[in-house]
């Protein structure tokens, strides 16, 4: 029986909305999103009903990885705005009851970061050991067989002519890995965290946090992992020790500041240990759902596994369907709006903290990016298309946005959908309101129900508050023996009416008693 008296920390009951600043809103008309753009859309987010925003990196960067290559952890890139502009976002979000989470990128810096410039300047530089330098077998033989991400089977090591050693980069050569085994590095990153905590952020989304601890003997990757980016499987106990240090540090602050780890590992059983014994991450991304196809059996399996793997640890789950690294879920599920709608009902009635990716509330698909406009070495441009705000040809952006708009941008623009109560946008708003109003949806237990093939159904319960979700992932209408009033329907049909016991294809309903 859950303790119904204990107040839950905000991050358990929150819905978090991810903003990729380049793609969100363009206030200065240069075709690249910016912080003033974010500030200008806070009313949209308050109207929608989200509790927190997570801002992907807006720090000074040469943008080889569009900001995940940070050249200064404690400033704002002029392309995006200023520190004062950031402070205004925190203040104005707070006025709307919205918390601000920032992205911490602890695993690596840009090659232009002054720390790396110093480190590579000479073997005797005091910052040499802030990065990972090894001899390997000389210029032709890297220290091991690790492969870097986004470099097409390429190695995770780059030879530095001037000082005659290899440096490690689990991502691009322009993203050298920091050496977390060095306590000075850990102290410096704690300083970065304090800088943002003191400015009032509610916590951090921590980029590839499972990558920071590494086996100091740097052994070769073994089959079946040879040839895939090493970051996808890096595992070492020291990561846990470093995370515990971060946790102790943030616990010195008031207000339940949160650590959300991007634990991009092959499954929930790999992710679970990063919650520690309540002394590591508060939340860890569980990307398993982003890999599950539109199939009732697979979804059911995901829900069961999540319970089996996290519940015994007392770890609070997370749910993510889309982000800036993977094709949007509407696109992954084949493009039909009906599926995107049903997925929204499923996501927002799950047990755990849901993360929305900007634009999913508009039912956006990935943009089709012609070869001459490809900019990301990792092939992730489609999901990073600019958000269409207005139905006008420029959609609220400067003349040449950095990427093409997604399909049907006028009809799917925020303004067009706001005027249409039957839109995907209004569906998300009703779901967020339903979630906010129901302790069962926010905090309740989850029990899977026995239903016919093609359906997944679950019941959430907290005290005497109860909600039931039925999701039909098949291509037929399916009858199901459940009763209640339709609170939200993915197609908007029958809301407020008694449930008639039939769920249409690619449709989901949320029932209250
Ligand atoms: O992504 C980490 C990660 O593991 C990615 O490789 C992801 O699995 C891949 O993009 C899927 O295509 C984080 C950030 O989210 C990503 O944007 C950065 O490029 C990366 O770290 C390096 O900082």
Short mmCIF file of C-alpha atoms and ligand atoms in Angstrom, two decimals:
data_model
loop_
_atom_site.label_atom_id
_atom_site.label_comp_id
_atom_site.label_asym_id
_atom_site.label_seq_id
_atom_site.Cartn_x
_atom_site.Cartn_y
_atom_site.Cartn_z
CA UNK A 1 0.00 0.00 0.00
CA UNK A 2 1.57 3.36 -0.95
CA UNK A 3 1.95 5.96 1.77
CA UNK A 4 -0.74 8.44 0.75
CA UNK A 5 0.28 11.06 3.28
CA UNK A 6 3.88 11.56 2.22
CA UNK A 7 4.18 14.51 -0.19
CA UNK A 8 5.93 13.49 -3.39
CA UNK A 9 8.84 15.53 -4.75
CA UNK A 10 7.76 17.70 -7.67
CA UNK A 11 9.73 15.73 -10.25
CA UNK A 12 7.63 12.62 -9.63
CA UNK A 13 4.37 14.33 -10.56
CA UNK A 14 5.74 16.74 -13.18
CA UNK A 15 5.42 16.60 -16.94
CA UNK A 16 8.72 17.80 -18.40
CA UNK A 17 8.90 19.49 -21.81
CA UNK A 18 12.16 19.34 -23.76
CA UNK A 19 13.21 22.40 -25.73
CA UNK A 20 15.97 22.12 -28.33
CA UNK A 21 16.72 25.85 -28.49
CA UNK A 22 17.92 25.95 -32.11
CA UNK A 23 14.61 24.54 -33.28
CA UNK A 24 12.08 26.03 -30.89
CA UNK A 25 11.38 29.70 -31.63
CA UNK A 26 13.29 32.44 -33.42
CA UNK A 27 12.87 35.87 -31.82
CA UNK A 28 15.67 37.68 -33.70
CA UNK A 29 14.71 36.39 -37.15
CA UNK A 30 18.07 34.82 -38.06
CA UNK A 31 16.52 31.43 -38.76
CA UNK A 32 17.98 29.85 -35.60
CA UNK A 33 15.94 29.53 -32.42
CA UNK A 34 17.06 31.51 -29.37
CA UNK A 35 16.38 32.12 -25.69
CA UNK A 36 14.18 35.14 -26.35
CA UNK A 37 12.15 32.82 -28.56
CA UNK A 38 11.75 30.48 -25.59
CA UNK A 39 10.73 33.35 -23.32
CA UNK A 40 8.17 34.50 -25.86
CA UNK A 41 6.51 31.09 -25.87
CA UNK A 42 6.25 30.56 -22.12
CA UNK A 43 2.57 31.45 -22.32
CA UNK A 44 2.05 28.63 -24.81
CA UNK A 45 3.68 26.22 -22.35
CA UNK A 46 1.69 27.51 -19.38
CA UNK A 47 -1.53 27.21 -21.41
CA UNK A 48 -0.53 23.66 -22.38
CA UNK A 49 0.06 22.86 -18.72
CA UNK A 50 3.65 21.57 -18.48
CA UNK A 51 5.41 21.72 -15.11
CA UNK A 52 9.02 22.04 -16.19
CA UNK A 53 11.11 22.74 -19.25
CA UNK A 54 14.47 21.15 -20.00
CA UNK A 55 16.65 23.28 -22.24
CA UNK A 56 19.13 21.42 -24.43
CA UNK A 57 22.53 23.19 -24.53
CA UNK A 58 22.61 26.93 -25.27
CA UNK A 59 26.23 27.37 -24.14
CA UNK A 60 29.03 28.85 -26.26
CA UNK A 61 29.96 26.22 -28.82
CA UNK A 62 31.53 25.84 -32.26
CA UNK A 63 28.39 23.69 -32.95
CA UNK A 64 30.02 20.61 -34.40
CA UNK A 65 27.37 18.73 -32.40
CA UNK A 66 24.97 21.69 -32.30
CA UNK A 67 25.81 22.65 -28.74
CA UNK A 68 26.67 19.28 -27.18
CA UNK A 69 30.27 20.38 -27.81
CA UNK A 70 30.53 23.01 -25.08
CA UNK A 71 33.31 25.63 -25.14
CA UNK A 72 32.21 27.38 -21.91
CA UNK A 73 29.88 25.71 -19.42
CA UNK A 74 28.97 28.96 -17.66
CA UNK A 75 27.75 31.28 -20.40
CA UNK A 76 25.25 31.60 -23.25
CA UNK A 77 26.29 31.44 -26.91
CA UNK A 78 25.63 34.86 -28.52
CA UNK A 79 23.63 32.99 -31.16
CA UNK A 80 21.12 32.12 -28.43
CA UNK A 81 21.25 35.24 -26.25
CA UNK A 82 22.77 36.27 -22.94
CA UNK A 83 22.96 35.13 -19.33
CA UNK A 84 20.55 37.93 -18.42
CA UNK A 85 18.15 36.53 -20.99
CA UNK A 86 18.49 33.13 -19.34
CA UNK A 87 17.76 34.64 -15.92
CA UNK A 88 14.62 36.25 -17.36
CA UNK A 89 13.43 32.85 -18.54
CA UNK A 90 13.89 31.39 -15.06
CA UNK A 91 12.03 34.31 -13.48
CA UNK A 92 9.18 34.40 -15.98
CA UNK A 93 8.80 30.62 -16.03
CA UNK A 94 8.61 30.70 -12.25
CA UNK A 95 5.78 33.25 -12.44
CA UNK A 96 3.90 30.64 -14.48
CA UNK A 97 4.71 27.78 -12.12
CA UNK A 98 7.21 26.26 -14.57
CA UNK A 99 10.62 25.04 -13.45
CA UNK A 100 13.73 25.22 -15.62
CA UNK A 101 16.11 22.28 -16.02
CA UNK A 102 19.38 22.72 -17.92
CA UNK A 103 21.54 20.25 -19.78
CA UNK A 104 24.82 19.28 -18.14
CA UNK A 105 27.38 17.75 -20.49
CA UNK A 106 29.95 16.22 -18.14
CA UNK A 107 31.49 13.58 -20.39
CA UNK A 108 33.24 15.87 -22.83
CA UNK A 109 33.93 19.45 -23.84
CA UNK A 110 34.46 21.10 -27.17
CA UNK A 111 38.00 20.88 -28.52
CA UNK A 112 37.85 24.68 -28.31
CA UNK A 113 37.19 24.71 -24.56
CA UNK A 114 40.13 26.48 -22.83
CA UNK A 115 40.64 23.35 -20.68
CA UNK A 116 41.32 21.25 -23.77
CA UNK A 117 43.35 23.96 -25.49
CA UNK A 118 45.61 23.95 -22.41
CA UNK A 119 45.60 20.15 -22.13
CA UNK A 120 46.74 19.60 -25.68
CA UNK A 121 49.34 22.39 -25.57
CA UNK A 122 51.98 20.23 -23.89
CA UNK A 123 52.46 17.02 -21.96
CA UNK A 124 53.51 19.09 -18.95
CA UNK A 125 50.52 21.38 -18.89
CA UNK A 126 48.70 21.29 -15.53
CA UNK A 127 45.50 20.43 -17.41
CA UNK A 128 47.07 17.57 -19.42
CA UNK A 129 45.44 15.00 -17.15
CA UNK A 130 42.00 16.66 -17.36
CA UNK A 131 41.49 14.67 -20.56
CA UNK A 132 42.37 11.10 -21.48
CA UNK A 133 45.75 10.87 -23.21
CA UNK A 134 47.37 7.54 -24.10
CA UNK A 135 50.37 6.39 -26.17
CA UNK A 136 48.77 3.39 -27.87
CA UNK A 137 51.22 1.73 -30.25
CA UNK A 138 52.27 5.03 -31.83
CA UNK A 139 50.57 7.13 -34.51
CA UNK A 140 49.19 4.12 -36.42
CA UNK A 141 47.82 2.08 -33.52
CA UNK A 142 45.19 3.55 -31.21
CA UNK A 143 45.07 2.45 -27.55
CA UNK A 144 42.07 0.15 -28.13
CA UNK A 145 39.29 -0.75 -30.59
CA UNK A 146 36.64 1.66 -29.28
CA UNK A 147 34.48 3.33 -31.90
CA UNK A 148 33.28 6.93 -31.58
CA UNK A 149 29.67 7.98 -32.21
CA UNK A 150 28.72 9.89 -35.37
CA UNK A 151 31.98 9.03 -37.15
CA UNK A 152 30.83 6.12 -39.27
CA UNK A 153 32.70 3.22 -37.71
CA UNK A 154 35.60 5.56 -36.94
CA UNK A 155 37.78 5.28 -33.90
CA UNK A 156 37.16 6.95 -30.55
CA UNK A 157 40.77 8.19 -30.45
CA UNK A 158 42.53 10.99 -32.33
CA UNK A 159 46.30 11.25 -32.66
CA UNK A 160 47.72 14.61 -31.66
CA UNK A 161 50.82 15.36 -33.76
CA UNK A 162 52.20 18.08 -31.53
CA UNK A 163 52.38 16.09 -28.31
CA UNK A 164 52.55 12.60 -29.84
CA UNK A 165 49.66 10.95 -27.99
CA UNK A 166 46.06 9.86 -28.59
CA UNK A 167 43.11 11.54 -26.91
CA UNK A 168 39.80 9.81 -26.22
CA UNK A 169 36.48 11.01 -27.64
CA UNK A 170 33.45 8.73 -27.34
CA UNK A 171 31.72 11.16 -29.72
CA UNK A 172 33.22 13.44 -32.40
CA UNK A 173 36.96 14.28 -32.48
CA UNK A 174 35.76 17.82 -31.63
CA UNK A 175 34.36 16.43 -28.34
CA UNK A 176 37.34 15.24 -26.27
CA UNK A 177 36.36 13.19 -23.19
CA UNK A 178 37.08 14.68 -19.79
CA UNK A 179 39.03 12.51 -17.35
CA UNK A 180 36.67 12.06 -14.40
CA UNK A 181 39.28 9.98 -12.59
CA UNK A 182 40.99 13.31 -11.91
CA UNK A 183 39.43 14.94 -8.79
CA UNK A 184 40.13 18.43 -10.21
CA UNK A 185 37.79 17.67 -13.10
CA UNK A 186 35.05 16.55 -10.73
CA UNK A 187 35.48 19.67 -8.63
CA UNK A 188 35.35 21.86 -11.75
CA UNK A 189 32.10 20.22 -12.91
CA UNK A 190 30.60 20.64 -9.45
CA UNK A 191 31.46 24.31 -9.82
CA UNK A 192 29.56 24.38 -13.11
CA UNK A 193 26.56 22.79 -11.41
CA UNK A 194 26.66 25.32 -8.56
CA UNK A 195 26.81 28.15 -11.10
CA UNK A 196 23.44 27.09 -12.54
CA UNK A 197 21.89 25.99 -9.24
CA UNK A 198 22.67 29.43 -7.82
CA UNK A 199 20.83 30.95 -10.80
CA UNK A 200 17.73 29.03 -9.80
CA UNK A 201 17.62 25.98 -12.05
CA UNK A 202 15.52 23.07 -10.80
CA UNK A 203 18.10 20.50 -11.82
CA UNK A 204 20.01 18.90 -14.64
CA UNK A 205 19.46 16.53 -17.50
CA UNK A 206 22.88 14.92 -17.56
CA UNK A 207 24.22 13.95 -20.97
CA UNK A 208 25.54 10.37 -21.30
CA UNK A 209 26.22 10.17 -17.58
CA UNK A 210 27.01 6.43 -17.84
CA UNK A 211 30.05 7.32 -19.96
CA UNK A 212 32.01 9.35 -17.39
CA UNK A 213 33.54 6.45 -15.45
CA UNK A 214 35.84 4.27 -17.52
CA UNK A 215 37.98 1.22 -16.96
CA UNK A 216 41.42 2.81 -16.63
CA UNK A 217 43.04 -0.12 -18.42
CA UNK A 218 40.92 0.79 -21.49
CA UNK A 219 40.30 -2.80 -22.61
CA UNK A 220 39.08 -3.57 -26.13
CA UNK A 221 35.32 -3.90 -26.62
CA UNK A 222 34.42 -7.55 -26.99
CA UNK A 223 31.83 -9.21 -29.28
CA UNK A 224 28.93 -8.54 -29.75
CA UNK A 225 29.82 -4.90 -29.07
CA UNK A 226 32.79 -4.52 -31.42
CA UNK A 227 32.25 -1.83 -34.05
CA UNK A 228 29.30 -0.06 -32.40
CA UNK A 229 29.91 3.28 -30.64
CA UNK A 230 31.50 2.55 -27.30
CA UNK A 231 29.27 5.15 -25.61
CA UNK A 232 26.28 2.85 -26.15
CA UNK A 233 27.69 0.28 -23.70
CA UNK A 234 30.28 2.03 -21.52
CA UNK A 235 29.94 0.66 -18.01
CA UNK A 236 32.18 1.17 -15.00
CA UNK A 237 31.51 1.31 -11.24
CA UNK A 238 33.33 4.64 -10.94
CA UNK A 239 30.45 6.37 -12.79
CA UNK A 240 28.27 5.49 -9.81
CA UNK A 241 30.75 6.99 -7.36
CA UNK A 242 30.89 10.22 -9.39
CA UNK A 243 27.08 10.39 -9.54
CA UNK A 244 26.86 9.91 -5.77
CA UNK A 245 29.19 12.91 -5.35
CA UNK A 246 26.92 15.00 -7.60
CA UNK A 247 23.86 13.87 -5.65
CA UNK A 248 25.41 14.84 -2.31
CA UNK A 249 26.27 18.24 -3.77
CA UNK A 250 22.77 19.02 -5.08
CA UNK A 251 21.22 17.82 -1.85
CA UNK A 252 22.90 20.79 -0.22
CA UNK A 253 20.37 22.96 -2.09
CA UNK A 254 16.72 23.51 -1.19
CA UNK A 255 13.77 22.75 -3.45
CA UNK A 256 14.31 19.12 -4.49
CA UNK A 257 16.75 19.87 -7.33
CA UNK A 258 16.71 16.91 -9.66
CA UNK A 259 19.35 14.84 -11.45
CA UNK A 260 17.99 13.19 -14.59
CA UNK A 261 20.50 10.93 -16.27
CA UNK A 262 20.64 10.31 -19.96
CA UNK A 263 21.47 6.65 -19.48
CA UNK A 264 21.43 5.71 -23.15
CA UNK A 265 22.15 2.03 -22.52
CA UNK A 266 20.71 -1.10 -24.16
CA UNK A 267 17.87 -1.82 -21.70
CA UNK A 268 16.13 -1.00 -18.43
CA UNK A 269 18.23 -3.58 -16.54
CA UNK A 270 21.34 -1.63 -17.56
CA UNK A 271 19.70 1.64 -16.52
CA UNK A 272 18.27 0.58 -13.14
CA UNK A 273 21.57 0.61 -11.19
CA UNK A 274 21.96 4.34 -11.89
CA UNK A 275 19.26 5.11 -9.34
CA UNK A 276 21.67 3.67 -6.75
CA UNK A 277 20.16 3.13 -3.32
CA UNK A 278 18.27 6.38 -3.55
CA UNK A 279 21.67 8.09 -3.60
CA UNK A 280 22.42 8.44 -7.32
CA UNK A 281 20.10 9.74 -10.07
CA UNK A 282 16.58 10.80 -9.12
CA UNK A 283 15.42 9.85 -12.61
CA UNK A 284 17.08 7.92 -15.42
CA UNK A 285 15.86 7.97 -18.99
CA UNK A 286 14.42 4.70 -20.07
CA UNK A 287 14.70 4.69 -23.84
CA UNK A 288 13.37 1.17 -24.25
CA UNK A 289 9.95 2.61 -25.19
CA UNK A 290 11.49 4.68 -27.97
CA UNK A 291 12.62 1.41 -29.54
CA UNK A 292 9.30 -0.44 -29.17
CA UNK A 293 7.29 -0.67 -32.39
CA UNK A 294 3.53 0.05 -32.58
CA UNK A 295 2.56 -3.36 -31.29
CA UNK A 296 0.41 -4.26 -28.27
CA UNK A 297 2.48 -7.28 -27.27
CA UNK A 298 5.69 -5.23 -27.25
CA UNK A 299 4.15 -2.34 -25.34
CA UNK A 300 2.76 -4.68 -22.75
CA UNK A 301 6.17 -6.27 -22.44
CA UNK A 302 7.80 -2.84 -21.93
CA UNK A 303 5.41 -1.99 -19.12
CA UNK A 304 5.97 -5.35 -17.40
CA UNK A 305 9.76 -5.09 -17.68
CA UNK A 306 9.78 -1.58 -16.32
CA UNK A 307 7.86 -2.71 -13.25
CA UNK A 308 10.00 -5.80 -12.75
CA UNK A 309 13.25 -3.92 -13.11
CA UNK A 310 12.54 -0.67 -11.24
CA UNK A 311 9.89 -1.38 -8.61
CA UNK A 312 12.04 -3.61 -6.40
CA UNK A 313 14.56 -0.75 -6.19
CA UNK A 314 11.93 1.87 -5.36
CA UNK A 315 13.12 3.68 -8.51
CA UNK A 316 10.63 6.06 -10.17
CA UNK A 317 10.24 5.39 -13.92
CA UNK A 318 10.47 7.84 -16.81
CA UNK A 319 8.66 7.71 -20.15
CA UNK A 320 10.02 9.21 -23.37
CA UNK A 321 8.74 8.69 -26.90
CA UNK A 322 10.63 11.41 -28.74
CA UNK A 323 13.69 13.62 -28.36
CA UNK A 324 16.30 15.41 -30.44
CA UNK A 325 18.23 12.20 -31.17
CA UNK A 326 15.63 9.87 -32.65
CA UNK A 327 12.94 10.15 -35.33
CA UNK A 328 9.72 11.53 -33.82
CA UNK A 329 7.33 8.81 -32.67
CA UNK A 330 4.65 9.84 -35.17
CA UNK A 331 7.19 9.20 -37.92
CA UNK A 332 8.38 5.94 -36.34
CA UNK A 333 4.81 4.66 -36.09
CA UNK A 334 4.21 5.24 -39.80
CA UNK A 335 2.99 8.83 -39.88
CA UNK A 336 -0.74 8.50 -39.05
CA UNK A 337 -2.10 11.22 -36.78
CA UNK A 338 -4.38 8.67 -35.09
CA UNK A 339 -1.34 6.79 -33.77
CA UNK A 340 0.33 9.95 -32.54
CA UNK A 341 -2.87 10.77 -30.65
CA UNK A 342 -3.23 7.31 -29.14
CA UNK A 343 0.45 7.38 -28.15
CA UNK A 344 -0.16 10.65 -26.30
CA UNK A 345 -2.88 9.04 -24.19
CA UNK A 346 -0.61 6.08 -23.47
CA UNK A 347 2.39 8.25 -22.58
CA UNK A 348 0.53 10.65 -20.31
CA UNK A 349 -1.30 7.97 -18.35
CA UNK A 350 1.74 5.79 -17.67
CA UNK A 351 3.28 5.44 -14.24
CA UNK A 352 6.39 7.60 -14.09
CA UNK A 353 7.56 11.03 -15.15
CA UNK A 354 6.72 11.73 -18.81
CA UNK A 355 9.02 13.78 -21.04
CA UNK A 356 7.50 15.57 -24.02
CA UNK A 357 9.66 16.74 -26.90
CA UNK A 358 8.69 20.17 -28.24
CA UNK A 359 6.40 19.78 -31.23
CA UNK A 360 4.95 16.42 -30.27
CA UNK A 361 1.99 18.34 -28.82
CA UNK A 362 1.44 19.53 -32.41
CA UNK A 363 1.60 15.99 -33.75
CA UNK A 364 4.67 16.85 -35.83
CA UNK A 365 6.42 14.38 -38.06
CA UNK A 366 10.11 14.58 -38.95
CA UNK A 367 11.04 16.96 -41.74
CA UNK A 368 12.21 15.46 -44.98
CA UNK A 369 15.73 16.87 -45.25
CA UNK A 370 17.19 16.90 -48.78
CA UNK A 371 20.86 15.82 -48.99
CA UNK A 372 22.10 19.37 -49.62
CA UNK A 373 20.53 20.54 -46.35
CA UNK A 374 21.87 17.77 -44.10
CA UNK A 375 23.90 19.31 -41.27
CA UNK A 376 24.12 16.73 -38.47
CA UNK A 377 26.89 14.12 -38.70
CA UNK A 378 24.63 11.81 -36.68
CA UNK A 379 21.73 11.92 -39.17
CA UNK A 380 19.31 13.47 -36.67
CA UNK A 381 18.16 16.55 -38.61
CA UNK A 382 14.60 15.35 -39.26
CA UNK A 383 13.44 15.50 -35.65
CA UNK A 384 15.16 18.87 -35.17
CA UNK A 385 13.04 20.71 -37.74
CA UNK A 386 11.84 24.15 -36.61
CA UNK A 387 8.52 24.33 -34.75
CA UNK A 388 5.86 26.02 -36.91
CA UNK A 389 4.18 28.63 -34.73
CA UNK A 390 2.02 30.39 -37.30
CA UNK A 391 0.16 29.28 -40.43
CA UNK A 392 1.86 32.08 -42.44
CA UNK A 393 4.61 30.98 -44.90
CA UNK A 394 7.46 31.86 -42.51
CA UNK A 395 5.66 30.11 -39.60
CA UNK A 396 7.02 32.75 -37.22
CA UNK A 397 10.68 32.22 -38.23
CA UNK A 398 13.30 34.31 -40.03
CA UNK A 399 13.51 33.88 -43.81
CA UNK A 400 15.83 30.82 -43.93
CA UNK A 401 15.46 28.52 -40.93
CA UNK A 402 18.48 26.31 -40.35
CA UNK A 403 16.44 23.22 -41.30
CA UNK A 404 13.31 22.74 -43.41
CA UNK A 405 9.90 22.71 -41.69
CA UNK A 406 8.09 19.44 -40.98
CA UNK A 407 5.24 18.33 -43.31
CA UNK A 408 1.92 20.25 -43.25
CA UNK A 409 3.54 23.02 -41.21
CA UNK A 410 0.71 25.53 -41.72
CA UNK A 411 -2.06 23.19 -40.61
CA UNK A 412 0.04 21.85 -37.74
CA UNK A 413 1.21 25.26 -36.54
CA UNK A 414 0.49 26.09 -32.91
CA UNK A 415 -1.75 28.98 -33.86
CA UNK A 416 -3.88 26.93 -36.28
CA UNK A 417 -4.31 24.16 -33.72
CA UNK A 418 -5.06 26.45 -30.84
CA UNK A 419 -8.16 27.64 -32.67
CA UNK A 420 -9.36 24.06 -33.20
CA UNK A 421 -10.65 22.19 -30.13
CA UNK A 422 -10.38 18.88 -32.01
CA UNK A 423 -6.63 19.31 -32.66
CA UNK A 424 -3.75 17.21 -31.33
CA UNK A 425 -2.66 20.26 -29.34
CA UNK A 426 -5.98 20.40 -27.48
CA UNK A 427 -5.76 16.64 -26.86
CA UNK A 428 -2.39 17.11 -25.12
CA UNK A 429 -3.86 19.95 -23.09
CA UNK A 430 -6.82 17.83 -21.96
CA UNK A 431 -4.46 14.98 -21.06
CA UNK A 432 -2.20 17.24 -19.03
CA UNK A 433 -5.21 18.64 -17.19
CA UNK A 434 -6.57 15.14 -16.54
CA UNK A 435 -3.19 14.06 -15.20
CA UNK A 436 -2.88 17.09 -12.96
CA UNK A 437 -6.36 16.49 -11.52
CA UNK A 438 -5.88 12.80 -10.75
CA UNK A 439 -3.64 11.47 -7.94
CA UNK A 440 -4.00 8.03 -9.54
CA UNK A 441 -2.43 9.26 -12.79
CA UNK A 442 0.27 11.27 -11.06
CA UNK A 443 1.35 8.85 -8.40
CA UNK A 444 -0.80 5.74 -8.44
CA UNK A 445 0.06 2.09 -8.80
CA UNK A 446 -0.23 0.47 -12.23
CA UNK A 447 -1.91 -2.85 -12.87
CA UNK A 448 -2.05 -4.37 -16.34
CA UNK A 449 -5.51 -5.70 -17.26
CA UNK A 450 -6.43 -8.84 -19.09
CA UNK A 451 -7.75 -7.69 -22.47
CA UNK A 452 -8.13 -9.14 -25.99
CA UNK A 453 -5.18 -9.27 -28.40
CA UNK A 454 -4.29 -6.00 -30.03
CA UNK A 455 -5.16 -4.04 -26.87
CA UNK A 456 -3.09 -2.96 -23.90
CA UNK A 457 -4.96 -1.73 -20.85
CA UNK A 458 -3.86 -0.62 -17.41
CA UNK A 459 -5.45 0.62 -14.24
CA UNK A 460 -3.92 3.31 -12.08
CA UNK A 461 -4.98 3.64 -8.45
CA UNK A 462 -4.12 5.95 -5.56
CA UNK A 463 -6.37 5.66 -2.52
CA UNK A 464 -9.86 5.68 -3.96
CA UNK A 465 -8.89 7.60 -7.10
CA UNK A 466 -8.88 5.24 -10.12
CA UNK A 467 -8.25 5.69 -13.84
CA UNK A 468 -8.14 3.12 -16.62
CA UNK A 469 -6.46 3.40 -20.03
CA UNK A 470 -7.29 1.21 -23.01
CA UNK A 471 -5.01 1.41 -26.04
CA UNK A 472 -5.87 -0.33 -29.31
CA UNK A 473 -2.76 -0.87 -31.43
CA UNK A 474 -4.49 -3.21 -33.88
CA UNK A 475 -6.19 -2.38 -37.16
CA UNK A 476 -9.66 -3.48 -36.04
CA UNK A 477 -12.23 -2.16 -33.62
CA UNK A 478 -12.01 -4.36 -30.51
CA UNK A 479 -14.67 -4.91 -27.86
CA UNK A 480 -13.56 -4.83 -24.24
CA UNK A 481 -15.54 -5.49 -21.08
CA UNK A 482 -14.66 -2.36 -19.12
CA UNK A 483 -16.99 0.26 -17.73
CA UNK A 484 -16.64 3.92 -16.87
CA UNK A 485 -16.96 7.41 -18.23
CA UNK A 486 -14.70 8.48 -21.08
CA UNK A 487 -12.55 11.24 -19.63
CA UNK A 488 -10.25 11.67 -22.64
CA UNK A 489 -10.40 9.92 -26.01
CA UNK A 490 -7.54 10.14 -28.49
CA UNK A 491 -10.04 10.92 -31.28
CA UNK A 492 -12.09 13.18 -29.01
CA UNK A 493 -15.19 10.96 -29.44
CA UNK A 494 -17.57 10.40 -26.54
CA UNK A 495 -15.75 12.40 -23.88
CA UNK A 496 -17.97 12.83 -20.82
CA UNK A 497 -20.19 9.92 -21.98
CA UNK A 498 -20.38 6.36 -20.69
CA UNK A 499 -17.81 4.09 -22.36
CA UNK A 500 -19.53 1.92 -24.96
CA UNK A 501 -17.10 -0.99 -24.72
CA UNK A 502 -15.53 -0.63 -28.19
CA UNK A 503 -12.14 0.84 -29.04
CA UNK A 504 -11.40 1.79 -32.63
CA UNK A 505 -8.11 1.01 -34.42
CA UNK A 506 -5.15 3.19 -33.36
CA UNK A 507 -7.29 4.75 -30.65
CA UNK A 508 -6.95 5.08 -26.87
CA UNK A 509 -9.37 6.10 -24.15
CA UNK A 510 -8.91 7.18 -20.56
CA UNK A 511 -11.79 6.12 -18.32
CA UNK A 512 -12.86 7.30 -14.88
CA UNK A 513 -15.30 5.38 -12.72
O1 LIG B 1 23.30 11.49 -26.87
C1 LIG B 1 23.91 10.31 -26.43
C2 LIG B 1 23.71 9.14 -27.23
O2 LIG B 1 24.05 8.07 -26.79
C3 LIG B 1 23.37 9.29 -28.65
O3 LIG B 1 24.42 8.61 -29.24
C4 LIG B 1 22.11 8.69 -29.11
O4 LIG B 1 22.01 7.35 -28.71
C5 LIG B 1 22.15 8.78 -30.61
O5 LIG B 1 22.12 10.15 -30.93
C6 LIG B 1 21.00 8.13 -31.28
O6 LIG B 1 21.08 8.46 -32.65
C7 LIG B 1 23.65 12.65 -26.20
C8 LIG B 1 22.88 13.81 -26.77
O7 LIG B 1 21.51 13.60 -26.52
C9 LIG B 1 23.22 13.93 -28.22
O8 LIG B 1 22.46 14.92 -28.85
C10 LIG B 1 24.69 14.26 -28.30
O9 LIG B 1 25.08 14.30 -29.64
C11 LIG B 1 25.54 13.25 -27.56
O10 LIG B 1 25.03 12.93 -26.27
C12 LIG B 1 26.93 13.80 -27.34
O11 LIG B 1 26.90 14.83 -26.41
#
